[in-house]
Amino acid sequence: MWKLTSDGRKKVIYYVMLFLYAAFIIAYVVGAFDFLFHYDNKWAAAGFFVVVFLIGIRFWMYYQSRYTLYARFPYGSKARICFYIVFMCLGFVGVGLGIWLMIRGLKLKQRWDGKSYFCSMIGMFMMGKWAFFLSLAMYLNHPLSIPEEEEKKSPGCV
């Protein structure tokens, strides 16, 4: 049986998380193409394509060291505030569109199949969820979360 040190454990977790983000990207791309070409559900495909973009940003944020990310988006800077505004608004738009699509599906008494508004609702809710994850990751990246020994070292995780 292996005995991993603390640094070894952190590296294993780091690479597992990068693998999971890559797997999520592949799964959402396949889902988006499935909804677009097989079911002709453009609302769901749009939601899933936006999710792919958001997971790509989260992948990039995870790949950067905390120090580098904090240097690009310092606490209280205009860049950080704009980041929050854009992704929180995108999250609210995703949830709002998801609720609107759910109501539309209920009004039309649709079944849960690939062409229904309910699948579109799921795509929009996922868009809201991943936009929230981006905002949360940026919020959790503050000076107190950067250990002194990890400053300027990569890989680091948020």
Coordinates of C-alpha atoms in Angstrom, one line a residue, residues 57-65 155-158:
I57 CA -13.3 28.9 -17.7
R58 CA -13.5 26.9 -14.4
F59 CA -10.9 24.5 -15.8
W60 CA -8.6 27.5 -16.5
M61 CA -9.2 28.9 -13.0
Y62 CA -8.4 25.6 -11.4
Y63 CA -5.2 25.2 -13.5
Q64 CA -4.0 28.7 -12.4
S65 CA -2.3 29.0 -9.0
P155 CA -0.3 24.1 -9.9
G156 CA -2.6 25.4 -7.4
C157 CA -6.3 25.0 -7.0
V158 CA -9.2 27.3 -6.1

